[in-house]
Short mmCIF file of C-alpha atoms and ligand atoms in Angstrom, two decimals:
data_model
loop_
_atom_site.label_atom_id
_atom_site.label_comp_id
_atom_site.label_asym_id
_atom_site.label_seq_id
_atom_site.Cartn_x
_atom_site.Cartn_y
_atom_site.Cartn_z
CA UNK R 27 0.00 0.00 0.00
CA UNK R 28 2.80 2.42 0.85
CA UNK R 29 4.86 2.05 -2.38
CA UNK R 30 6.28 5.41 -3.57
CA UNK R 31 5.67 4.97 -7.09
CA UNK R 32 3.78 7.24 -8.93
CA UNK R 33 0.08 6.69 -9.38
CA UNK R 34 -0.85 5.93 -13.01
CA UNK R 35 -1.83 10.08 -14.58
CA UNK R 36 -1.01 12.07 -11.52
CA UNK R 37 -0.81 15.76 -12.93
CA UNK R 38 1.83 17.71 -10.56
CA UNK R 39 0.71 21.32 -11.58
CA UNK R 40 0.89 24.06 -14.04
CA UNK R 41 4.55 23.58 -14.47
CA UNK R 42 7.23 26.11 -14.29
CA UNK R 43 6.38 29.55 -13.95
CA UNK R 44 9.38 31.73 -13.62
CA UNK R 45 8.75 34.65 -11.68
CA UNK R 46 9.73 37.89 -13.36
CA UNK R 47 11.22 39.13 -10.47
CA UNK R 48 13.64 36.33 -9.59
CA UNK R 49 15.95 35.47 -11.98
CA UNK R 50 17.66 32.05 -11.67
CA UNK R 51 21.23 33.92 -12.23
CA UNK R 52 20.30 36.18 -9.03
CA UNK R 53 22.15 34.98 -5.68
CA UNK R 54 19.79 35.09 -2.50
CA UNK R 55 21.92 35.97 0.57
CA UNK R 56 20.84 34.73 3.45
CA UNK R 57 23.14 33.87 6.83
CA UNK R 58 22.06 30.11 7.17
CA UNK R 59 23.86 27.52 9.50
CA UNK R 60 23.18 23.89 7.91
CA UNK R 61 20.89 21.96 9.17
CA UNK R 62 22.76 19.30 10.86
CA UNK R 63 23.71 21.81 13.55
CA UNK R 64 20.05 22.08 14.97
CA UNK R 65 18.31 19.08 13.85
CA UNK R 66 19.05 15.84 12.29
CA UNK R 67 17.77 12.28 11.58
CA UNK R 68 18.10 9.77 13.68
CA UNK R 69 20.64 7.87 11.77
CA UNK R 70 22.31 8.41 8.57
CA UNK R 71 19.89 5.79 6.73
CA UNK R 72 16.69 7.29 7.45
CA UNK R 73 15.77 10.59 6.16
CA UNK R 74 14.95 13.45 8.61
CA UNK R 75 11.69 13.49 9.32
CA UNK R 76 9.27 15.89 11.61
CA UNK R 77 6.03 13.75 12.82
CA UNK R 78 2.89 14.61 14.68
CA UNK R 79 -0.66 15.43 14.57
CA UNK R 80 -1.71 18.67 12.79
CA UNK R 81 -3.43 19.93 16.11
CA UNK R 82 -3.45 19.12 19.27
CA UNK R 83 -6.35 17.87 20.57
CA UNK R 84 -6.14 16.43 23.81
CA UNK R 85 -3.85 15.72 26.20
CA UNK R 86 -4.13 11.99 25.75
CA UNK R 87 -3.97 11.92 22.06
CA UNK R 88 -0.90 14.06 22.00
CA UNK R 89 1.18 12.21 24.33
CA UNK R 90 -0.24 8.99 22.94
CA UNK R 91 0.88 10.11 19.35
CA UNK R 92 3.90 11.12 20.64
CA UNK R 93 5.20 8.08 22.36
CA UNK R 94 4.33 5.66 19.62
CA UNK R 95 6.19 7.70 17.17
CA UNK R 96 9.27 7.95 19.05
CA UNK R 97 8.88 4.31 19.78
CA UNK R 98 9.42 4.08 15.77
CA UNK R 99 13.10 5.32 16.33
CA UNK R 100 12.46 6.70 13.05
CA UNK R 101 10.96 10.45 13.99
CA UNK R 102 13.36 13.20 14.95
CA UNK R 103 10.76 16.20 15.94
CA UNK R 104 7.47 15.93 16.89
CA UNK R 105 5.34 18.49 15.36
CA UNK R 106 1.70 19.74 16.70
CA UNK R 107 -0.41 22.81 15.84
CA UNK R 108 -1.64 24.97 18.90
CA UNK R 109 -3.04 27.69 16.98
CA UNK R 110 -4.74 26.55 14.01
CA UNK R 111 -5.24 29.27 11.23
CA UNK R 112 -8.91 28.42 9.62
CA UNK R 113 -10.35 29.68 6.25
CA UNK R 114 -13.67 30.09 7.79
CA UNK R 115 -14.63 30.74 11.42
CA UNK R 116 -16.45 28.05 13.64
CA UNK R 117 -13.95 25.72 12.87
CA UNK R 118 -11.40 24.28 15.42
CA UNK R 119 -8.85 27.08 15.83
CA UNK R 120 -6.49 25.45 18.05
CA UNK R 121 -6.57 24.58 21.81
CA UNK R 122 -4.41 27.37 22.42
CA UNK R 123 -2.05 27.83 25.55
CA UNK R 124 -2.78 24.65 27.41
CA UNK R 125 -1.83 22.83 24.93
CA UNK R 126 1.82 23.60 25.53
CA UNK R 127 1.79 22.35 28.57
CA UNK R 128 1.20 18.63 26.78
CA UNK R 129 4.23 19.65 24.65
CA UNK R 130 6.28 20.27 27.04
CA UNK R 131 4.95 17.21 28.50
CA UNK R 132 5.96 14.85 25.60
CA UNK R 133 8.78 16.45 24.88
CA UNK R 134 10.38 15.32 28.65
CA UNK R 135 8.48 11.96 28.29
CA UNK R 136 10.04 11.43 24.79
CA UNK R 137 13.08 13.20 24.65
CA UNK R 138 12.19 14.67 21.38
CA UNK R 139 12.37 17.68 20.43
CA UNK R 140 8.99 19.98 19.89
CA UNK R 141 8.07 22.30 16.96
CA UNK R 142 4.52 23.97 16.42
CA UNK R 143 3.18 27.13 14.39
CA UNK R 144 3.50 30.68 15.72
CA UNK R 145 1.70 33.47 13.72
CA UNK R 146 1.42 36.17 16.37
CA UNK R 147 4.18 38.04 18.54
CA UNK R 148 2.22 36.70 21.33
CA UNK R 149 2.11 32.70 20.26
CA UNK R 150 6.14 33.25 19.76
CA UNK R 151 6.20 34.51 23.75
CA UNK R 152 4.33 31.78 24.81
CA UNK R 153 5.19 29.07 22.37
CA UNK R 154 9.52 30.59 23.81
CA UNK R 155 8.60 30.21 27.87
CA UNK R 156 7.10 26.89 27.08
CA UNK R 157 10.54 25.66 25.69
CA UNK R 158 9.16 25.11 22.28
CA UNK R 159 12.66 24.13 20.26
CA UNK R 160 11.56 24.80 16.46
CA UNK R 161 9.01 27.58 15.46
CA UNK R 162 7.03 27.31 12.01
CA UNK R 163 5.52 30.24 10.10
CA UNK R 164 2.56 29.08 8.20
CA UNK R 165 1.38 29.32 4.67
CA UNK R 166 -1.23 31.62 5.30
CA UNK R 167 1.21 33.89 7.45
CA UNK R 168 4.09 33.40 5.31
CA UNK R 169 1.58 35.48 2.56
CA UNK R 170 1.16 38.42 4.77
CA UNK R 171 4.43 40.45 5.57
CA UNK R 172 3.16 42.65 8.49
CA UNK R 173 2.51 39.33 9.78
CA UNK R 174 6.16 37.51 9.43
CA UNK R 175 7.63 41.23 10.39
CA UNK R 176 5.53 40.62 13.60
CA UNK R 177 7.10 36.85 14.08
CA UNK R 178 10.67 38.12 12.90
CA UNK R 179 10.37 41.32 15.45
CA UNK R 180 9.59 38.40 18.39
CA UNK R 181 12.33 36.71 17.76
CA UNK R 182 14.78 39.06 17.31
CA UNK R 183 17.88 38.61 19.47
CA UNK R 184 16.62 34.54 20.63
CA UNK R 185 18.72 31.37 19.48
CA UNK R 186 15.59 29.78 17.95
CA UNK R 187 15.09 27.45 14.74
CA UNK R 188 12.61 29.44 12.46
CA UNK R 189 10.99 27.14 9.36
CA UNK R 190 9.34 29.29 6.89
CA UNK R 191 6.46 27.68 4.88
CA UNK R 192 5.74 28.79 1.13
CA UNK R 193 2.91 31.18 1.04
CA UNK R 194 -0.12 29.53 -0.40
CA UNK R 195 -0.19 31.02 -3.45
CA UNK R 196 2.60 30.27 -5.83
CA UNK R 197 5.02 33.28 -5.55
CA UNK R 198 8.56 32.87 -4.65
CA UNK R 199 9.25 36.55 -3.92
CA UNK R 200 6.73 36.76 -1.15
CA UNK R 201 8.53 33.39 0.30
CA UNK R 202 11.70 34.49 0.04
CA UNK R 203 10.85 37.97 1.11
CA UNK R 204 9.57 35.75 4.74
CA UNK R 205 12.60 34.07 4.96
CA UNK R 206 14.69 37.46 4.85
CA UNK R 207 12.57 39.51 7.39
CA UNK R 208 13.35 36.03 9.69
CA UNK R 209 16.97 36.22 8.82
CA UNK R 210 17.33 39.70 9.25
CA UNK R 211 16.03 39.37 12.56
CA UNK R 212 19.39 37.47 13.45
CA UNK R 213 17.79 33.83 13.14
CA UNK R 214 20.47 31.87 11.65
CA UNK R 215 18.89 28.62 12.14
CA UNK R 216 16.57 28.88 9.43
CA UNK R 217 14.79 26.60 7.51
CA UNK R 218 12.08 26.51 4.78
CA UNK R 219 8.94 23.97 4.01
CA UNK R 220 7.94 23.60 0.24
CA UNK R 221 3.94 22.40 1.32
CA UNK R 222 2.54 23.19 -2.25
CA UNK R 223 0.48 25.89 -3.66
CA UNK R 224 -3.13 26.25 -3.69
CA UNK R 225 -4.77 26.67 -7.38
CA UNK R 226 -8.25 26.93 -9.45
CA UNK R 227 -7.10 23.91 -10.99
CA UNK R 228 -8.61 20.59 -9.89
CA UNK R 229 -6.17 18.08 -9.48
CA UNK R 230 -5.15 14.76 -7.37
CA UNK R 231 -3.73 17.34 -4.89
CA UNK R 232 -4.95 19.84 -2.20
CA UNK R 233 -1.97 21.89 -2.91
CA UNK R 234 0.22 21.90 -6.07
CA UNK R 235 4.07 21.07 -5.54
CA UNK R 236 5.26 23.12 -8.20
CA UNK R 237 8.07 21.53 -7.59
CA UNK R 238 10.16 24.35 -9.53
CA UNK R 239 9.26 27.00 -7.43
CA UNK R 240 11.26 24.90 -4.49
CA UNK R 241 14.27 24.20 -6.83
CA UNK R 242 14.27 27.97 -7.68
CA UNK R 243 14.40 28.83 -4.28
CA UNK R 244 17.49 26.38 -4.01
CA UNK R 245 19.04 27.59 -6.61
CA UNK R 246 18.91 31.17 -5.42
CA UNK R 247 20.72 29.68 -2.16
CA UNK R 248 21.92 26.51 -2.14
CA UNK R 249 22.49 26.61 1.97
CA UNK R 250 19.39 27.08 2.72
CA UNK R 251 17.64 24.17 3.98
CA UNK R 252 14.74 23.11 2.24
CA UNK R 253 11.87 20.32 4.61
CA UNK R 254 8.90 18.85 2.19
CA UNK R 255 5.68 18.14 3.37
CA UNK R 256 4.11 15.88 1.84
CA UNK R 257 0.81 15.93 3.78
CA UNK R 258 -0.34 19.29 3.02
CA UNK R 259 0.35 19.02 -0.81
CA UNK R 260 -1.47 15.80 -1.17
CA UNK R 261 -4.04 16.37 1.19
CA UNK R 262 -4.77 12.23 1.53
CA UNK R 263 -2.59 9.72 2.97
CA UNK R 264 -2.58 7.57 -0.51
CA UNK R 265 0.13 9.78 -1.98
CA UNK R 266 1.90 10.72 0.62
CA UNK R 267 4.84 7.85 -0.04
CA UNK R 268 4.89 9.01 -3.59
CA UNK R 269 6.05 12.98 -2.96
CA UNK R 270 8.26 12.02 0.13
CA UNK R 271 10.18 9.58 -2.37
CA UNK R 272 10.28 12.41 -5.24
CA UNK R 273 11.28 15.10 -2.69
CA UNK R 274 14.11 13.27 -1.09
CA UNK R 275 14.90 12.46 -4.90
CA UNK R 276 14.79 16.27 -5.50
CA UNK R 277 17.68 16.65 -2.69
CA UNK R 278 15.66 18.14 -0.13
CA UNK R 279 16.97 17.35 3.15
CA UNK R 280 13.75 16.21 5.46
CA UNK R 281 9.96 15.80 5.68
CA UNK R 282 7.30 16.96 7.68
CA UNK R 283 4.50 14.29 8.24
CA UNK R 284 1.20 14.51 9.91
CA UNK R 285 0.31 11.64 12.20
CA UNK R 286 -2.64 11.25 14.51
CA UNK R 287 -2.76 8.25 16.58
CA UNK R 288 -6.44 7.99 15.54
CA UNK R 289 -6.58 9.71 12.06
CA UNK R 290 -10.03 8.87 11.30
CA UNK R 291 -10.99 11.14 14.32
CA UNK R 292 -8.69 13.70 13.60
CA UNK R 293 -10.17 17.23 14.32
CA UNK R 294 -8.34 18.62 11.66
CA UNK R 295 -6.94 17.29 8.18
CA UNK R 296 -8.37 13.86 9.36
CA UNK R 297 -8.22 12.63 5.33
CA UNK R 298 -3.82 13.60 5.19
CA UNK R 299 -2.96 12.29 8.54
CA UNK R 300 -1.06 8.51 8.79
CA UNK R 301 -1.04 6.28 11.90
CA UNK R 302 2.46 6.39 13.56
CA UNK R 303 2.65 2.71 12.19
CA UNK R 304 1.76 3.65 8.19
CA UNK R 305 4.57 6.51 9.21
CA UNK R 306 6.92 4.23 9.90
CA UNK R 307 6.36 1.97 7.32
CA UNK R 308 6.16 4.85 4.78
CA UNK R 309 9.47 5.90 5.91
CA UNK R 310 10.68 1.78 5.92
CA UNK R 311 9.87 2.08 1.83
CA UNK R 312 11.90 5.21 1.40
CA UNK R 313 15.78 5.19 -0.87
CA UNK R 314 17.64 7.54 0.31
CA UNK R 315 19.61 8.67 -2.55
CA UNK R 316 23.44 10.60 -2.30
CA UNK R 317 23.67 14.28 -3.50
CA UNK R 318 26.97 13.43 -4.39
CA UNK R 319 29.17 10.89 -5.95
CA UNK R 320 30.40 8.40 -3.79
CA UNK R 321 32.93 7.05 -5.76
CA UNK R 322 35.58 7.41 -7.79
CA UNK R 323 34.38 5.60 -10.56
CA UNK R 324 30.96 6.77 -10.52
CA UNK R 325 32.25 10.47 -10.26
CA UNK R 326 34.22 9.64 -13.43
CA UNK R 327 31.02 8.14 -15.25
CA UNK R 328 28.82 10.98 -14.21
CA UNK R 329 31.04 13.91 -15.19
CA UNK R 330 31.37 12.37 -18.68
CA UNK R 331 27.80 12.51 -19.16
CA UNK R 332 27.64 15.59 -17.57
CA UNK R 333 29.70 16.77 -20.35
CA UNK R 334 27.75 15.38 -22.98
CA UNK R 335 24.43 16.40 -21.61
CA UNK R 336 26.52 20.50 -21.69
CA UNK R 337 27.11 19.69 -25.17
CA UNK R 338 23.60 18.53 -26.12
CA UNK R 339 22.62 21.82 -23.87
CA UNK R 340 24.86 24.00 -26.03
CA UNK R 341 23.38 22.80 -29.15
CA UNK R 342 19.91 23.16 -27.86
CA UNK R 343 20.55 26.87 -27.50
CA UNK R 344 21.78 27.15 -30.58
CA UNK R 345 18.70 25.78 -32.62
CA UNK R 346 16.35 27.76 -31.01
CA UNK R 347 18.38 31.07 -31.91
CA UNK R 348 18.32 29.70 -35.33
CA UNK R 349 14.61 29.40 -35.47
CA UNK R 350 14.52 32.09 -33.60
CA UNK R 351 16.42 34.37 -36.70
CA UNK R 352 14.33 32.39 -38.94
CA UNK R 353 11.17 33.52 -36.67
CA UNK R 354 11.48 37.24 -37.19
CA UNK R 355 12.52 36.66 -40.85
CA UNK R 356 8.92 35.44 -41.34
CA UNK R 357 8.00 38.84 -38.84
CA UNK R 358 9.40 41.62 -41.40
CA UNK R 359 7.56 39.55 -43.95
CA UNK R 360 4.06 39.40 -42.55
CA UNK R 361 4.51 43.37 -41.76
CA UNK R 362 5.69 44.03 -45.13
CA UNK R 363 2.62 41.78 -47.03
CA UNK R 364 0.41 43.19 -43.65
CA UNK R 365 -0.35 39.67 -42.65
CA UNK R 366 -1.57 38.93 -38.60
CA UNK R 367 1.30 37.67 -36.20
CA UNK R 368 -0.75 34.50 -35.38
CA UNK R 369 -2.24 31.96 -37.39
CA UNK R 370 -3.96 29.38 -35.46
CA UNK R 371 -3.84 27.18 -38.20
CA UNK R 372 -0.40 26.88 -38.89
CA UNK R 373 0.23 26.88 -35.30
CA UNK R 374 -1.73 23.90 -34.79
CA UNK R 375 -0.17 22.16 -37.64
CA UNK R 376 3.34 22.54 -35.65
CA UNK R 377 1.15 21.56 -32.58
CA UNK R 378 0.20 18.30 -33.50
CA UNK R 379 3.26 17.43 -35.95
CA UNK R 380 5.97 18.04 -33.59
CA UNK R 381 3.51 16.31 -30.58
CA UNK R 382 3.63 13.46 -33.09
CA UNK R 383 7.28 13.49 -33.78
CA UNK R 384 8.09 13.61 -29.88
CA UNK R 385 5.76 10.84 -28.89
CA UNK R 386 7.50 8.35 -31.16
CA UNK R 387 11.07 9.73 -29.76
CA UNK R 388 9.00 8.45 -26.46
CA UNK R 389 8.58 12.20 -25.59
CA UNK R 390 6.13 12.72 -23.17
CA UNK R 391 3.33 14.63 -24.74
CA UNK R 392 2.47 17.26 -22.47
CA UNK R 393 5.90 18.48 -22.36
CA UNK R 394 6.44 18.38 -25.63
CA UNK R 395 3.44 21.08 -26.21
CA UNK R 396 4.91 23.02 -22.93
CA UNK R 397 8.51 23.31 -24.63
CA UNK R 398 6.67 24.81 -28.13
CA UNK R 399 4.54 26.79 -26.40
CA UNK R 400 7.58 28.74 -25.13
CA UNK R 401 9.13 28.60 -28.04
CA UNK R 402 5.88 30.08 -30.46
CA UNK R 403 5.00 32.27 -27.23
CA UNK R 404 8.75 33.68 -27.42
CA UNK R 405 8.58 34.19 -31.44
CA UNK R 406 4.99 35.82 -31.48
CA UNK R 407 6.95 37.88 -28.98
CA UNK R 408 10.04 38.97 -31.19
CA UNK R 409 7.71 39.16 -34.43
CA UNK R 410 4.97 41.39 -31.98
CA UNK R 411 8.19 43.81 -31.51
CA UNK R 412 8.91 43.86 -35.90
CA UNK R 413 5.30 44.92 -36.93
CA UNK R 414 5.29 47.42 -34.55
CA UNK R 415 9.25 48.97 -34.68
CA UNK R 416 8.86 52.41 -35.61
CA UNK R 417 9.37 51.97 -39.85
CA UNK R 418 13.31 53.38 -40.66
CA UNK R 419 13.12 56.30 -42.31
C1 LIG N 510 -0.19 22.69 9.34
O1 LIG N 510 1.02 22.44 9.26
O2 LIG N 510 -1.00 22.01 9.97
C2 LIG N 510 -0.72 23.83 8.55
C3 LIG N 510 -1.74 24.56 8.95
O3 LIG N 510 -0.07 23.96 7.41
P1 LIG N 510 -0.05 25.11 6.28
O4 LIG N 510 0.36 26.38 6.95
O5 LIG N 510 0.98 24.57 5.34
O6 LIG N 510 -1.42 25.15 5.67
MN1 LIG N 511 -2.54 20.30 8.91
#
């Protein structure tokens, strides 16, 4: 049941959408100690992983939760909402202040360490006295800077871990912009979650990975820890194994997992959460894969078909500024015989030719129509700019 292979036609999302803002060249400096230094798996074959219900509830189910998933020896925080953000009111908010007293509580019972969200200057106070170890910023705070500016004023000056979830819509700037106001504030230990983005579009997810928004971030700074969690982007336990594998895959260096001793009863996000059990034998089916080489021989293997993939790269580039030239050619043309810039027809002959073409070079279909949409999006662009250049005199 918990294999992490993909479901048969599991659309992951819109795709890349590079922000116009952030460039992939630009360099994103933030002061970040690595992980390892505040929190770290609990041996060097399982992956890092954060467990624990998305609220707590009761005192019972907490500590219950709590002691069966550090009885997995496979959990290395344990995780629990106090204040629960809500889309609409009348739902469970949170049990609020008492409930740190059962984190506190599980924490000395288990000896792990405790993590929960803050989104108020107040909830960092409390969650702080209460020896909380790891504070969260949610996705819904994460989208509103006067409230991260609130959180990064509260913590100003305190040795505390910070994790920054993306906002829930998909813009990088706005995450990146949460992670700097945290930094700024002197938090070194910081961290961020990549938890999906919410969307119009209906898919097999509650919130789209986008995974390229995450490897954009990492790109921007390669230091900065980056945690998946898998429960809030697939909003059901069925998939869960599936993103944990791909994320880990992806390099990122831990997950956070929701698990309810009782999920069925769960007050909040009962369809997401796992049993400590189906936790650990999610995390049982898991590879964890090397970021790099480990030897010699494979080093040698991999940088010769690093090269060759460079030179395929180089003479990708190339093509496309040839069509490109060949592109506006066909511009000063239409503007001189006054023809339109687009022509559906022709562009749906390319469509379905080239779709044709790639699916018998075993090119997967829809990303074959995403690479020519670029490219006809990019020439409509250049032969836009021809018919309407001012004429030389
Ligand atoms: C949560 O972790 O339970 C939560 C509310 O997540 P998010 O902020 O990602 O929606
Ligand atoms: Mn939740």
């Amino acid at each position: 049941m918990y294999s992490p292979q993909a479901p048969l036609s599991l659309g992951e999302g819109p795709g890349v959408r590079p922000s116009n803002e952030i460039k992939n060249t630009m360099k994103l400096n933030l002061n970040v100690q690595p992980l390892s230094t505040w929190l770290k798996p609990v041996n060097e074959n399982t992956p890092l992983v954060i467990a624990g219900p998305c609220s707590a509830e009761t005192e019972d189910q907490l500590l219950a939760t709590a002691h069966l998933l550090a009885k997995t020896g496979k959990v290395a925080a344990l995780r629990a909402g106090i204040w629960k953000p809500r889309t609409r009111p009348g739902e469970f908010e949170g049990i609020g202040s008492i409930g740190l007293e059962w984190l506190k509580r599980a924490k000395a019972e288990t000896g792990l360490p405790v993590a929960t969200e803050v989104a108020t200057a107040k909830h960092v106070e409390e969650a702080l006295a209460a020896g909380v170890d790891v504070l969260w910023v949610g996705a819904r705070s994460t989208a509103n800077p006067f409230t991260v500016q609130e959180i990064a004023d509260a913590v100003r000056g305190v040795d505390i871990p910070v994790i920054v979830k993306n906002p829930v819509n998909p813009d990088l700037s706005l995450w990146i912009g949460a992670l700097e106001r945290i930094n700024n504030a002197g938090i070194t230990k910081l961290a961020a979650i990549h938890r999906g983005f919410s969307s119009h579009e209906k898919t097999a997810f509650r919130n789209q990975p986008m995974w390229e928004l995450a490897i954009q971030l990492k790109t921007l700074c390669p230091e900065l820890p980056i945690i998946n969690d898998p429960s809030h982007i697939c909003g059901n336990r069925e998939i869960i194994p599936y993103i944990s594998q791909k994320a880990l895959d992806l390099d990122m260096q831990g997950l956070i997992i929701e698990s309810h001793i009782d999920p069925s009863i769960a007050w909040t996000d009962a369809k997401q959460q796992v049993t400590p059990s189906a936790l650990a034998d999610i995390i049982d089916h898991l590879t964890l894969r090397h970021s790099e080489a480990q030897n010699a021989e494979f080093s040698d293997k991999l940088a010769e078909l690093r090269k060759e993939i460079d030179r395929l790269d180089d003479q990708i580039i190339q093509k496309i500024a040839e069509r490109m030239n060949v592109a506006e050619k066909i511009g000063e043309y239409k503007r001189d015989n006054d023809v339109t810039v687009l022509q559906v027809n022709r562009w749906d002959e390319i469509l379905q030719k080239r779709i044709t073409f790639g699916k018998a070079l075993k090119l997967d279909e829809d990303f074959t129509a995403k690479l020519l949409e670029l490219l006809h999006n990019e020439s409509i662009r250049k032969q836009t700019e021809i018919m309407n250049a001012k004429p030389v005199a």
